[in-house]
PDB file of C-alpha atoms in Angstrom:
ATOM      1  CA  MET A  25      14.415 -16.638  -2.461  1.00  0.00           C
ATOM      2  CA  SER A  26      13.602 -13.040  -3.264  1.00  0.00           C
ATOM      3  CA  VAL A  27      12.048 -10.716  -0.648  1.00  0.00           C
ATOM      4  CA  LYS A  28       9.415  -8.130  -1.509  1.00  0.00           C
ATOM      5  CA  ARG A  29       9.437  -4.509  -0.267  1.00  0.00           C
ATOM      6  CA  VAL A  30       5.646  -4.609   0.113  1.00  0.00           C
ATOM      7  CA  GLU A  31       3.425  -7.458   1.321  1.00  0.00           C
ATOM      8  CA  VAL A  32      -0.242  -7.810   2.164  1.00  0.00           C
ATOM      9  CA  THR A  33      -2.171  -9.721   4.912  1.00  0.00           C
ATOM     10  CA  GLN A  34      -4.864 -12.207   3.984  1.00  0.00           C
ATOM     11  CA  GLU A  35      -7.557  -9.911   5.404  1.00  0.00           C
ATOM     12  CA  ALA A  36      -6.387  -7.054   3.229  1.00  0.00           C
ATOM     13  CA  LYS A  37      -6.214  -9.367   0.176  1.00  0.00           C
ATOM     14  CA  GLU A  38      -9.923 -10.114   0.670  1.00  0.00           C
ATOM     15  CA  VAL A  39     -10.839  -6.431   0.785  1.00  0.00           C
ATOM     16  CA  ILE A  40      -8.672  -5.696  -2.283  1.00  0.00           C
ATOM     17  CA  GLU A  41     -10.272  -8.486  -4.305  1.00  0.00           C
ATOM     18  CA  MET A  42     -13.765  -7.148  -3.331  1.00  0.00           C
ATOM     19  CA  LEU A  43     -12.655  -3.649  -4.494  1.00  0.00           C
ATOM     20  CA  LYS A  44     -11.256  -4.976  -7.757  1.00  0.00           C
ATOM     21  CA  LYS A  45     -14.590  -6.702  -8.544  1.00  0.00           C
ATOM     22  CA  GLU A  46     -16.367  -3.390  -7.905  1.00  0.00           C
ATOM     23  CA  HIS A  47     -13.898  -0.934  -9.426  1.00  0.00           C
ATOM     24  CA  GLY A  48     -11.632  -2.765 -11.810  1.00  0.00           C
ATOM     25  CA  GLU A  49      -7.878  -2.038 -11.808  1.00  0.00           C
ATOM     26  CA  LEU A  50      -6.590  -0.425  -8.670  1.00  0.00           C
ATOM     27  CA  VAL A  51      -3.441   1.385  -7.591  1.00  0.00           C
ATOM     28  CA  PHE A  52      -2.053   2.053  -4.146  1.00  0.00           C
ATOM     29  CA  ASN A  53      -0.112   5.074  -2.881  1.00  0.00           C
ATOM     30  CA  GLN A  54       1.434   5.216   0.573  1.00  0.00           C
ATOM     31  CA  SER A  55       0.243   8.469   1.996  1.00  0.00           C
ATOM     32  CA  GLY A  56       2.886  10.593   3.631  1.00  0.00           C
ATOM     33  CA  GLY A  57       0.738  12.449   6.140  1.00  0.00           C
ATOM     34  CA  CYS A  58      -1.503  15.505   5.538  1.00  0.00           C
ATOM     35  CA  CYS A  59      -5.160  14.827   4.957  1.00  0.00           C
ATOM     36  CA  ASP A  60      -5.185  11.002   5.158  1.00  0.00           C
ATOM     37  CA  GLY A  61      -2.544  10.430   7.755  1.00  0.00           C
ATOM     38  CA  THR A  62      -0.031   7.753   6.833  1.00  0.00           C
ATOM     39  CA  ALA A  63      -2.491   5.151   5.480  1.00  0.00           C
ATOM     40  CA  PRO A  64      -1.967   3.325   2.166  1.00  0.00           C
ATOM     41  CA  MET A  65      -4.513   4.871  -0.209  1.00  0.00           C
ATOM     42  CA  CYS A  66      -6.388   2.795  -2.765  1.00  0.00           C
ATOM     43  CA  TYR A  67      -7.733   4.369  -5.991  1.00  0.00           C
ATOM     44  CA  GLU A  68      -9.157   3.234  -9.289  1.00  0.00           C
ATOM     45  CA  LYS A  69      -6.141   3.138 -11.517  1.00  0.00           C
ATOM     46  CA  SER A  70      -7.738   5.581 -14.013  1.00  0.00           C
ATOM     47  CA  ASP A  71      -8.369   8.032 -11.155  1.00  0.00           C
ATOM     48  CA  PHE A  72      -4.861   8.395  -9.843  1.00  0.00           C
ATOM     49  CA  TYR A  73      -1.976  10.201 -11.467  1.00  0.00           C
ATOM     50  CA  VAL A  74       1.284   8.856 -10.126  1.00  0.00           C
ATOM     51  CA  PRO A  75       3.616  11.795  -9.440  1.00  0.00           C
ATOM     52  CA  SER A  76       7.022  11.534 -11.219  1.00  0.00           C
ATOM     53  CA  ARG A  77       8.740  11.734  -7.778  1.00  0.00           C
ATOM     54  CA  ASN A  78       7.027   8.526  -6.599  1.00  0.00           C
ATOM     55  CA  VAL A  79       8.825   5.188  -6.425  1.00  0.00           C
ATOM     56  CA  LYS A  80       7.058   1.865  -7.267  1.00  0.00           C
ATOM     57  CA  LEU A  81       7.693  -0.476  -4.299  1.00  0.00           C
ATOM     58  CA  GLY A  82       6.020  -3.458  -5.930  1.00  0.00           C
ATOM     59  CA  GLU A  83       2.600  -4.951  -6.375  1.00  0.00           C
ATOM     60  CA  ILE A  84      -0.054  -6.355  -4.039  1.00  0.00           C
ATOM     61  CA  CYS A  85      -2.802  -8.507  -5.450  1.00  0.00           C
ATOM     62  CA  GLY A  86      -1.774  -7.343  -8.969  1.00  0.00           C
ATOM     63  CA  CYS A  87      -2.029  -3.709  -7.981  1.00  0.00           C
ATOM     64  CA  GLU A  88       0.944  -1.299  -8.277  1.00  0.00           C
ATOM     65  CA  PHE A  89       2.050   0.233  -4.960  1.00  0.00           C
ATOM     66  CA  PHE A  90       3.843   3.589  -4.892  1.00  0.00           C
ATOM     67  CA  ILE A  91       5.493   5.790  -2.321  1.00  0.00           C
ATOM     68  CA  ASP A  92       6.975   9.269  -2.385  1.00  0.00           C
ATOM     69  CA  SER A  93      10.769   9.178  -3.001  1.00  0.00           C
ATOM     70  CA  GLU A  94      11.541  11.092   0.117  1.00  0.00           C
ATOM     71  CA  GLN A  95       9.388   8.757   2.226  1.00  0.00           C
ATOM     72  CA  PHE A  96      10.994   5.808   0.427  1.00  0.00           C
ATOM     73  CA  GLU A  97      14.325   6.896   1.862  1.00  0.00           C
ATOM     74  CA  TYR A  98      12.818   6.535   5.300  1.00  0.00           C
ATOM     75  CA  PHE A  99      11.487   3.071   4.537  1.00  0.00           C
ATOM     76  CA  ARG A 100      14.444   1.862   2.372  1.00  0.00           C
ATOM     77  CA  HIS A 101      15.437  -0.751   4.962  1.00  0.00           C
ATOM     78  CA  SER A 102      11.856  -1.779   5.875  1.00  0.00           C
ATOM     79  CA  GLN A 103       9.209  -4.013   4.457  1.00  0.00           C
ATOM     80  CA  ILE A 104       5.796  -2.473   4.305  1.00  0.00           C
ATOM     81  CA  ILE A 105       2.919  -4.778   5.206  1.00  0.00           C
ATOM     82  CA  VAL A 106      -0.583  -3.643   4.127  1.00  0.00           C
ATOM     83  CA  ASP A 107      -3.270  -4.719   6.532  1.00  0.00           C
ATOM     84  CA  VAL A 108      -6.890  -3.677   7.048  1.00  0.00           C
ATOM     85  CA  LYS A 109      -9.044  -2.860   9.985  1.00  0.00           C
ATOM     86  CA  LYS A 110     -12.782  -2.424  10.478  1.00  0.00           C
ATOM     87  CA  GLU A 111     -13.457   1.310  10.676  1.00  0.00           C
ATOM     88  CA  GLN A 112     -17.190   1.975  10.708  1.00  0.00           C
ATOM     89  CA  GLY A 113     -16.771   5.487  12.099  1.00  0.00           C
ATOM     90  CA  ALA A 114     -14.627   6.648   9.196  1.00  0.00           C
ATOM     91  CA  PHE A 115     -17.297   6.290   6.490  1.00  0.00           C
ATOM     92  CA  GLY A 116     -16.716   8.876   3.831  1.00  0.00           C
ATOM     93  CA  ASN A 117     -13.714  10.295   5.740  1.00  0.00           C
ATOM     94  CA  SER A 118     -11.098   9.387   3.178  1.00  0.00           C
ATOM     95  CA  PHE A 119     -10.433   9.330  -0.550  1.00  0.00           C
ATOM     96  CA  SER A 120      -9.416   5.666  -0.370  1.00  0.00           C
ATOM     97  CA  LEU A 121     -11.970   3.214  -1.848  1.00  0.00           C
ATOM     98  CA  GLU A 122     -12.278   0.825   1.082  1.00  0.00           C
ATOM     99  CA  ILE A 123     -13.540   3.435   3.543  1.00  0.00           C
ATOM    100  CA  ASP A 124     -17.145   3.331   2.194  1.00  0.00           C
ATOM    101  CA  HIS A 125     -17.191  -0.388   2.975  1.00  0.00           C
ATOM    102  CA  GLY A 126     -16.318   0.198   6.571  1.00  0.00           C
ATOM    103  CA  TYR A 127     -12.573  -0.660   6.282  1.00  0.00           C
ATOM    104  CA  GLN A 128      -9.342   1.246   6.397  1.00  0.00           C
ATOM    105  CA  PHE A 129      -6.008  -0.011   5.037  1.00  0.00           C
ATOM    106  CA  ILE A 130      -3.165   0.425   7.456  1.00  0.00           C
ATOM    107  CA  THR A 131       0.564   0.103   7.174  1.00  0.00           C
ATOM    108  CA  LYS A 132       2.754  -2.007   9.291  1.00  0.00           C
ATOM    109  CA  SER A 133       6.507  -2.222   8.820  1.00  0.00           C
ATOM    110  CA  ARG A 134       9.482  -4.151   9.947  1.00  0.00           C
ATOM    111  CA  ILE A 135      13.257  -3.792   9.342  1.00  0.00           C
ATOM    112  CA  PHE A 136      14.813  -6.319   6.872  1.00  0.00           C
ATOM    113  CA  THR A 137      17.372  -8.703   8.149  1.00  0.00           C
ATOM    114  CA  ASP A 138      20.811  -8.420   6.447  1.00  0.00           C
ATOM    115  CA  GLU A 139      20.082 -11.608   4.449  1.00  0.00           C
ATOM    116  CA  GLU A 140      16.638 -10.273   3.380  1.00  0.00           C
ATOM    117  CA  TYR A 141      18.106  -7.008   2.331  1.00  0.00           C
ATOM    118  CA  LYS A 142      20.579  -8.772   0.016  1.00  0.00           C
ATOM    119  CA  SER A 143      17.653 -10.720  -1.508  1.00  0.00           C
ATOM    120  CA  LEU A 144      15.322  -7.835  -2.312  1.00  0.00           C
ATOM    121  CA  GLU A 145      13.429  -7.862  -5.521  1.00  0.00           C
ATOM    122  CA  ASP A 146      14.176  -4.994  -7.852  1.00  0.00           C
TER     123      ASP A 146
END
């Protein structure tokens, strides 16, 4: 059985599917700090230019998920789990699409076991 580098909770899946209905194809980029903290950012695919230094970790709900190559080195041995929380106070306080619906995607992570690390998807 293969193991994915990026997974998504059921609650986050529901928000992603809502956003796909509204905006069409989406793309995610794991923010590395700065303006939006360390949250996974969700954009319309046509509105986001993927920097050449970014690494594709995988897909969630049919959406590509990228991370900066330097940040990937930090997360190389970890699985990223995309979750969501209600965040009414953050309305308009992010470039990520879910924020205007009162949500914020968050990242959780865990270290792979030795067996999982051997079974990672490419």
